[in-house]
mmCIF file of C-alpha atoms and ligand atoms in Angstrom:
data_model
loop_
_atom_site.group_PDB
_atom_site.id
_atom_site.type_symbol
_atom_site.label_atom_id
_atom_site.label_comp_id
_atom_site.label_asym_id
_atom_site.label_seq_id
_atom_site.Cartn_x
_atom_site.Cartn_y
_atom_site.Cartn_z
ATOM 1 C CA MET A 822 -178.138 164.711 -7.488
ATOM 2 C CA SER A 823 -177.722 162.125 -4.828
ATOM 3 C CA LYS A 824 -176.998 158.375 -5.355
ATOM 4 C CA VAL A 825 -177.565 155.271 -3.646
ATOM 5 C CA TYR A 826 -174.907 152.525 -3.905
ATOM 6 C CA LEU A 827 -176.449 149.160 -2.940
ATOM 7 C CA THR A 828 -173.176 147.539 -1.727
ATOM 8 C CA GLY A 829 -172.174 144.069 -1.124
ATOM 9 C CA ALA A 830 -169.843 144.041 2.222
ATOM 10 C CA GLY A 831 -168.634 140.332 1.654
ATOM 11 C CA PRO A 832 -169.145 137.547 4.129
ATOM 12 C CA GLY A 833 -166.850 138.683 7.105
ATOM 13 C CA ASP A 834 -163.268 138.897 6.236
ATOM 14 C CA ILE A 835 -162.876 142.636 5.592
ATOM 15 C CA GLU A 836 -160.155 141.701 3.101
ATOM 16 C CA LEU A 837 -163.010 140.252 0.930
ATOM 17 C CA LEU A 838 -164.374 143.758 0.250
ATOM 18 C CA THR A 839 -164.107 144.809 -3.426
ATOM 19 C CA LEU A 840 -162.130 147.924 -4.285
ATOM 20 C CA LYS A 841 -165.383 149.739 -5.658
ATOM 21 C CA ALA A 842 -167.198 148.943 -2.357
ATOM 22 C CA LEU A 843 -164.110 150.554 -0.274
ATOM 23 C CA ARG A 844 -164.207 153.508 -2.626
ATOM 24 C CA VAL A 845 -168.002 154.357 -2.010
ATOM 25 C CA ILE A 846 -167.405 153.733 1.686
ATOM 26 C CA GLN A 847 -164.674 156.078 1.964
ATOM 27 C CA ASP A 848 -166.880 158.790 -0.079
ATOM 28 C CA ALA A 849 -170.183 158.187 1.923
ATOM 29 C CA ASP A 850 -172.199 160.918 3.690
ATOM 30 C CA VAL A 851 -174.212 158.213 5.326
ATOM 31 C CA ILE A 852 -173.801 154.390 5.540
ATOM 32 C CA ILE A 853 -177.133 152.414 6.222
ATOM 33 C CA TYR A 854 -175.872 148.877 7.460
ATOM 34 C CA ASP A 855 -176.972 145.391 8.602
ATOM 35 C CA ARG A 856 -175.719 143.178 11.381
ATOM 36 C CA LEU A 857 -174.251 140.641 8.738
ATOM 37 C CA ALA A 858 -171.810 143.386 7.413
ATOM 38 C CA ASN A 859 -168.445 143.489 9.282
ATOM 39 C CA PRO A 860 -168.550 146.538 11.581
ATOM 40 C CA ASP A 861 -164.790 147.079 11.114
ATOM 41 C CA ILE A 862 -165.741 148.299 7.487
ATOM 42 C CA LEU A 863 -167.445 151.439 9.023
ATOM 43 C CA GLU A 864 -163.992 152.680 10.175
ATOM 44 C CA LYS A 865 -163.081 153.162 6.710
ATOM 45 C CA ALA A 866 -165.716 156.007 6.529
ATOM 46 C CA LYS A 867 -164.615 159.463 6.214
ATOM 47 C CA SER A 868 -164.964 161.582 9.514
ATOM 48 C CA GLY A 869 -168.505 162.902 9.712
ATOM 49 C CA CYS A 870 -170.109 160.072 7.973
ATOM 50 C CA GLU A 871 -173.638 159.285 9.524
ATOM 51 C CA PHE A 872 -174.172 155.666 10.549
ATOM 52 C CA VAL A 873 -177.697 153.954 10.374
ATOM 53 C CA TYR A 874 -178.307 150.540 11.723
ATOM 54 C CA VAL A 875 -181.268 148.549 10.204
ATOM 55 C CA GLY A 876 -179.980 145.101 10.692
ATOM 56 C CA LYS A 877 -181.663 141.907 11.892
ATOM 57 C CA GLU A 878 -181.037 140.228 15.056
ATOM 58 C CA ASP A 879 -180.970 136.397 14.838
ATOM 59 C CA GLY A 880 -183.515 136.579 11.875
ATOM 60 C CA ARG A 881 -185.558 139.187 13.478
ATOM 61 C CA HIS A 882 -185.715 142.329 11.760
ATOM 62 C CA ILE A 883 -185.336 145.327 13.909
ATOM 63 C CA LEU A 884 -187.210 147.349 11.057
ATOM 64 C CA PRO A 885 -189.625 145.936 8.501
ATOM 65 C CA GLN A 886 -188.468 146.184 4.873
ATOM 66 C CA ASP A 887 -190.881 148.716 3.778
ATOM 67 C CA GLU A 888 -189.377 150.973 6.644
ATOM 68 C CA ILE A 889 -185.707 149.938 5.714
ATOM 69 C CA ASN A 890 -186.833 151.390 2.089
ATOM 70 C CA GLU A 891 -188.270 154.463 3.579
ATOM 71 C CA VAL A 892 -184.965 155.097 5.456
ATOM 72 C CA ILE A 893 -182.803 154.698 2.438
ATOM 73 C CA TYR A 894 -185.018 157.236 0.655
ATOM 74 C CA GLU A 895 -185.126 159.675 3.253
ATOM 75 C CA ASN A 896 -181.353 159.327 3.429
ATOM 76 C CA ALA A 897 -181.128 159.949 -0.343
ATOM 77 C CA LEU A 898 -183.167 163.220 -0.129
ATOM 78 C CA LYS A 899 -180.804 164.358 2.501
ATOM 79 C CA TYR A 900 -177.309 163.430 1.543
ATOM 80 C CA GLU A 901 -175.322 163.193 -1.838
ATOM 81 C CA THR A 902 -173.576 159.706 -1.288
ATOM 82 C CA VAL A 903 -175.672 157.075 0.489
ATOM 83 C CA VAL A 904 -174.298 153.556 1.059
ATOM 84 C CA ARG A 905 -176.538 150.753 1.697
ATOM 85 C CA LEU A 906 -174.309 148.327 2.847
ATOM 86 C CA LYS A 907 -175.386 144.475 3.009
ATOM 87 C CA GLY A 908 -173.721 141.426 4.089
ATOM 88 C CA GLY A 909 -172.259 139.185 1.153
ATOM 89 C CA ASP A 910 -173.981 140.277 -2.118
ATOM 90 C CA PRO A 911 -176.883 142.497 -2.169
ATOM 91 C CA PHE A 912 -178.920 140.365 -4.714
ATOM 92 C CA VAL A 913 -178.374 136.945 -3.104
ATOM 93 C CA PHE A 914 -181.256 136.904 -0.380
ATOM 94 C CA GLY A 915 -180.387 140.332 0.497
ATOM 95 C CA ARG A 916 -183.393 142.059 -0.724
ATOM 96 C CA GLY A 917 -181.303 144.477 -2.764
ATOM 97 C CA GLY A 918 -183.799 143.970 -5.564
ATOM 98 C CA GLU A 919 -186.669 145.352 -3.399
ATOM 99 C CA GLU A 920 -184.366 148.270 -2.277
ATOM 100 C CA ALA A 921 -183.554 149.114 -5.887
ATOM 101 C CA LEU A 922 -187.217 148.810 -7.089
ATOM 102 C CA TYR A 923 -188.303 151.291 -4.408
ATOM 103 C CA LEU A 924 -185.695 153.521 -5.238
ATOM 104 C CA LYS A 925 -186.428 153.214 -9.115
ATOM 105 C CA GLN A 926 -190.144 154.116 -8.540
ATOM 106 C CA ARG A 927 -189.037 157.330 -6.557
ATOM 107 C CA GLU A 928 -186.529 158.320 -9.361
ATOM 108 C CA VAL A 929 -183.562 158.019 -7.089
ATOM 109 C CA GLU A 930 -180.294 157.134 -9.036
ATOM 110 C CA PHE A 931 -178.708 153.975 -7.664
ATOM 111 C CA GLU A 932 -175.936 151.739 -8.328
ATOM 112 C CA ILE A 933 -175.383 148.092 -7.461
ATOM 113 C CA ILE A 934 -172.033 146.952 -6.167
ATOM 114 C CA PRO A 935 -171.884 143.253 -6.069
ATOM 115 C CA GLY A 936 -170.028 141.561 -2.809
ATOM 116 C CA ILE A 937 -168.770 138.222 -2.372
ATOM 117 C CA THR A 938 -171.447 136.174 -1.303
ATOM 118 C CA SER A 939 -171.189 133.614 1.539
ATOM 119 C CA SER A 940 -172.735 130.979 -0.344
ATOM 120 C CA ILE A 941 -169.542 130.392 -2.115
ATOM 121 C CA SER A 942 -166.877 132.129 -0.077
ATOM 122 C CA VAL A 943 -167.846 130.431 3.254
ATOM 123 C CA PRO A 944 -167.579 127.125 1.743
ATOM 124 C CA ALA A 945 -164.251 127.970 0.161
ATOM 125 C CA TYR A 946 -162.721 128.910 3.640
ATOM 126 C CA ALA A 947 -163.945 125.630 4.792
ATOM 127 C CA GLY A 948 -161.949 124.013 2.041
ATOM 128 C CA ILE A 949 -165.190 122.939 0.343
ATOM 129 C CA PRO A 950 -165.301 123.797 -3.330
ATOM 130 C CA VAL A 951 -169.004 124.281 -4.434
ATOM 131 C CA THR A 952 -168.356 122.575 -7.821
ATOM 132 C CA HIS A 953 -165.595 120.027 -8.403
ATOM 133 C CA ARG A 954 -164.797 118.001 -11.700
ATOM 134 C CA GLY A 955 -166.273 114.577 -11.350
ATOM 135 C CA VAL A 956 -168.121 115.481 -8.048
ATOM 136 C CA ALA A 957 -170.670 118.342 -8.717
ATOM 137 C CA VAL A 958 -171.347 120.005 -12.006
ATOM 138 C CA SER A 959 -173.590 122.611 -10.554
ATOM 139 C CA PHE A 960 -174.610 124.209 -7.165
ATOM 140 C CA ARG A 961 -177.806 125.661 -5.927
ATOM 141 C CA VAL A 962 -178.147 128.353 -3.380
ATOM 142 C CA VAL A 963 -181.634 127.710 -1.383
ATOM 143 C CA THR A 964 -183.389 129.414 1.327
ATOM 144 C CA GLY A 965 -183.487 127.622 4.513
ATOM 145 C CA HIS A 966 -185.781 130.223 6.009
ATOM 146 C CA GLU A 967 -188.903 128.448 4.923
ATOM 147 C CA ALA A 968 -190.086 125.474 6.792
ATOM 148 C CA PRO A 969 -189.738 122.386 4.405
ATOM 149 C CA ASN A 970 -192.872 120.888 6.004
ATOM 150 C CA LYS A 971 -194.951 123.934 5.219
ATOM 151 C CA PRO A 972 -197.626 122.522 2.826
ATOM 152 C CA ALA A 973 -197.269 125.437 0.183
ATOM 153 C CA SER A 974 -193.357 125.299 0.419
ATOM 154 C CA GLN A 975 -192.103 127.067 -2.692
ATOM 155 C CA ILE A 976 -188.872 125.169 -2.486
ATOM 156 C CA PRO A 977 -188.685 122.558 -5.270
ATOM 157 C CA TRP A 978 -187.458 119.698 -3.180
ATOM 158 C CA ASN A 979 -187.996 117.239 -6.002
ATOM 159 C CA ASP A 980 -185.183 118.951 -8.009
ATOM 160 C CA PHE A 981 -182.718 118.381 -5.512
ATOM 161 C CA LYS A 982 -182.275 114.315 -6.367
ATOM 162 C CA SER A 983 -179.088 114.803 -8.116
ATOM 163 C CA ASP A 984 -175.621 115.074 -6.528
ATOM 164 C CA ASP A 985 -175.158 118.453 -6.994
ATOM 165 C CA THR A 986 -174.105 120.867 -4.297
ATOM 166 C CA LEU A 987 -176.863 122.463 -2.112
ATOM 167 C CA VAL A 988 -176.027 125.493 -0.175
ATOM 168 C CA PHE A 989 -178.761 126.394 2.460
ATOM 169 C CA LEU A 990 -178.638 130.044 3.760
ATOM 170 C CA MET A 991 -180.780 131.048 6.828
ATOM 171 C CA GLY A 992 -181.232 127.542 7.592
ATOM 172 C CA LEU A 993 -179.678 126.581 10.801
ATOM 173 C CA SER A 994 -182.712 126.662 12.997
ATOM 174 C CA LYS A 995 -184.513 124.478 10.245
ATOM 175 C CA LEU A 996 -181.417 121.950 9.954
ATOM 176 C CA SER A 997 -182.977 118.746 11.100
ATOM 177 C CA LEU A 998 -186.279 119.403 8.958
ATOM 178 C CA ILE A 999 -184.093 119.988 5.874
ATOM 179 C CA CYS A 1000 -182.225 116.894 6.344
ATOM 180 C CA GLU A 1001 -185.452 114.836 6.948
ATOM 181 C CA LYS A 1002 -186.760 116.266 3.497
ATOM 182 C CA LEU A 1003 -183.740 115.309 1.722
ATOM 183 C CA ILE A 1004 -183.797 111.828 2.969
ATOM 184 C CA GLU A 1005 -187.575 111.566 2.131
ATOM 185 C CA ILE A 1006 -186.818 112.510 -1.374
ATOM 186 C CA GLY A 1007 -184.273 109.651 -1.645
ATOM 187 C CA LYS A 1008 -180.830 110.990 -0.593
ATOM 188 C CA PRO A 1009 -178.998 108.463 1.339
ATOM 189 C CA SER A 1010 -178.766 109.208 5.110
ATOM 190 C CA ASN A 1011 -175.175 108.953 5.090
ATOM 191 C CA PHE A 1012 -174.947 111.819 2.504
ATOM 192 C CA PRO A 1013 -172.376 114.333 3.475
ATOM 193 C CA VAL A 1014 -173.237 117.611 5.084
ATOM 194 C CA ALA A 1015 -171.210 120.493 6.625
ATOM 195 C CA VAL A 1016 -172.294 123.179 8.726
ATOM 196 C CA ILE A 1017 -170.147 126.449 8.798
ATOM 197 C CA SER A 1018 -170.650 129.084 11.283
ATOM 198 C CA ARG A 1019 -169.250 132.564 11.024
ATOM 199 C CA GLY A 1020 -167.315 131.760 7.838
ATOM 200 C CA THR A 1021 -164.324 133.722 6.871
ATOM 201 C CA THR A 1022 -163.915 135.271 10.488
ATOM 202 C CA PRO A 1023 -161.608 134.243 13.328
ATOM 203 C CA GLU A 1024 -164.711 132.515 15.018
ATOM 204 C CA GLN A 1025 -165.266 130.387 11.994
ATOM 205 C CA LYS A 1026 -166.394 126.729 12.939
ATOM 206 C CA VAL A 1027 -167.087 123.951 10.652
ATOM 207 C CA VAL A 1028 -168.974 120.679 11.748
ATOM 208 C CA VAL A 1029 -169.080 117.732 9.240
ATOM 209 C CA GLY A 1030 -171.523 114.921 9.406
ATOM 210 C CA THR A 1031 -174.293 113.260 7.453
ATOM 211 C CA LEU A 1032 -178.030 113.899 6.686
ATOM 212 C CA GLU A 1033 -178.592 111.745 9.642
ATOM 213 C CA THR A 1034 -176.006 112.952 12.219
ATOM 214 C CA ILE A 1035 -175.593 116.700 11.410
ATOM 215 C CA ALA A 1036 -178.473 118.177 13.275
ATOM 216 C CA ASN A 1037 -177.015 116.583 16.506
ATOM 217 C CA LYS A 1038 -173.523 117.495 15.888
ATOM 218 C CA ALA A 1039 -174.274 121.139 14.848
ATOM 219 C CA LYS A 1040 -176.406 121.788 18.000
ATOM 220 C CA GLY A 1041 -175.448 125.214 19.502
ATOM 221 C CA LEU A 1042 -173.261 126.592 16.870
ATOM 222 C CA PRO A 1043 -173.647 130.140 16.616
ATOM 223 C CA THR A 1044 -175.154 132.183 13.561
ATOM 224 C CA PRO A 1045 -174.641 133.290 10.975
ATOM 225 C CA ALA A 1046 -174.174 129.695 9.570
ATOM 226 C CA LEU A 1047 -174.872 128.018 6.321
ATOM 227 C CA ILE A 1048 -175.406 124.384 5.282
ATOM 228 C CA VAL A 1049 -173.574 122.507 2.349
ATOM 229 C CA VAL A 1050 -175.120 119.297 1.356
ATOM 230 C CA GLY A 1051 -172.965 117.149 -1.218
ATOM 231 C CA LYS A 1052 -170.166 115.126 -1.984
ATOM 232 C CA VAL A 1053 -167.764 118.196 -2.198
ATOM 233 C CA VAL A 1054 -167.842 118.225 1.662
ATOM 234 C CA GLU A 1055 -165.525 115.142 1.489
ATOM 235 C CA LEU A 1056 -162.980 117.422 -0.176
ATOM 236 C CA ARG A 1057 -162.581 119.261 3.014
ATOM 237 C CA GLU A 1058 -160.605 116.599 4.471
ATOM 238 C CA GLN A 1059 -157.643 117.398 2.210
ATOM 239 C CA LEU A 1060 -158.548 121.291 1.256
ATOM 240 C CA LYS A 1061 -159.149 122.750 4.667
ATOM 241 C CA TRP A 1062 -156.708 125.515 5.145
ATOM 242 C CA PHE A 1063 -158.205 128.392 7.289
ATOM 243 C CA GLU A 1064 -158.881 127.026 10.704
ATOM 244 C CA LYS A 1065 -155.948 126.888 12.957
ATOM 245 C CA GLU A 1066 -156.074 123.534 14.980
HETATM 246 N N1 SAH B 2296 -176.651 138.359 0.852
HETATM 247 C C1 SAH B 2296 -175.845 137.444 1.719
HETATM 248 C C2 SAH B 2296 -177.009 136.542 2.237
HETATM 249 C C3 SAH B 2296 -178.042 136.905 3.103
HETATM 250 S S1 SAH B 2296 -179.104 135.736 3.799
HETATM 251 C C4 SAH B 2296 -174.733 136.794 0.967
HETATM 252 O O1 SAH B 2296 -174.694 136.942 -0.390
HETATM 253 O O2 SAH B 2296 -174.047 136.170 1.493
HETATM 254 C C5 SAH B 2296 -178.148 135.527 5.336
HETATM 255 C C6 SAH B 2296 -177.420 134.053 5.557
HETATM 256 O O3 SAH B 2296 -176.341 134.265 4.929
HETATM 257 C C7 SAH B 2296 -177.331 133.611 6.994
HETATM 258 O O4 SAH B 2296 -178.414 133.307 7.698
HETATM 259 C C8 SAH B 2296 -176.363 132.623 6.676
HETATM 260 O O5 SAH B 2296 -176.913 131.326 6.304
HETATM 261 C C9 SAH B 2296 -175.620 133.309 5.532
HETATM 262 N N2 SAH B 2296 -174.265 133.878 5.987
HETATM 263 C C10 SAH B 2296 -173.852 135.167 5.553
HETATM 264 N N3 SAH B 2296 -172.592 135.321 6.191
HETATM 265 C C11 SAH B 2296 -172.316 134.153 6.617
HETATM 266 C C12 SAH B 2296 -170.877 133.780 7.527
HETATM 267 N N4 SAH B 2296 -169.992 134.495 7.560
HETATM 268 N N5 SAH B 2296 -170.828 132.484 7.873
HETATM 269 C C13 SAH B 2296 -171.992 131.567 7.505
HETATM 270 N N6 SAH B 2296 -172.926 131.856 6.775
HETATM 271 C C14 SAH B 2296 -173.127 133.142 6.525
#
């Protein structure tokens, strides 16, 4: 009976892979992977393991989700141990839930192997704790994919008035719209923002600014990148540790 492991690859630094993920990667007969997963991970596979790339290039899917689901299913019919490797955590904007439902409907056994999500680890590598006593008592991970000016926006912008930390994934191309929207709901224009590009990798770059200045400052940063909005960004001054200057 074959099994599909929906596996989190972590944010980039290969050492942030879990022991459980490593075990199934070493056992896998086939690994179906995304662009975001660190390709060095594939070197851990046994010889003869098949590799299937179904990733996205700059937000553009090379395969639509329903075809990805089908690829996973077909591989489950063919192989015993199937690893579906996804960047970060499979259930944080990873569509892992959709893939699991598809397998469930077809009575394919699966396991979920959580991964270290970029939404907390990338800020951590930039010296930004997503919560900090007296500064932020909660954090929210928000999709930046949806245009904030879309009339039917499902993002509850009005819930973002507090000083809690906001982490936007997939939002780099919408950065100026996101900042305008946050100013519109009443955040001060000098509210701190950081953009972190290729976090946890040797190419990590961090740009710090305010809701007013960040869009200009972050121009041209490569993806993947995420946006952190909140007073916790100010802690970076003292807590940055990863980048060599
Ligand atoms: N499941 C993933 C997120 C998928 S959405 C997770 O848990 O991390 C993809 C988005 O994640 C990217 O657009 C970017 O905003 C963010 N991201 C992933 N890896 C990143 C990295 N190394 N540095 C910065 N942002 C990253």
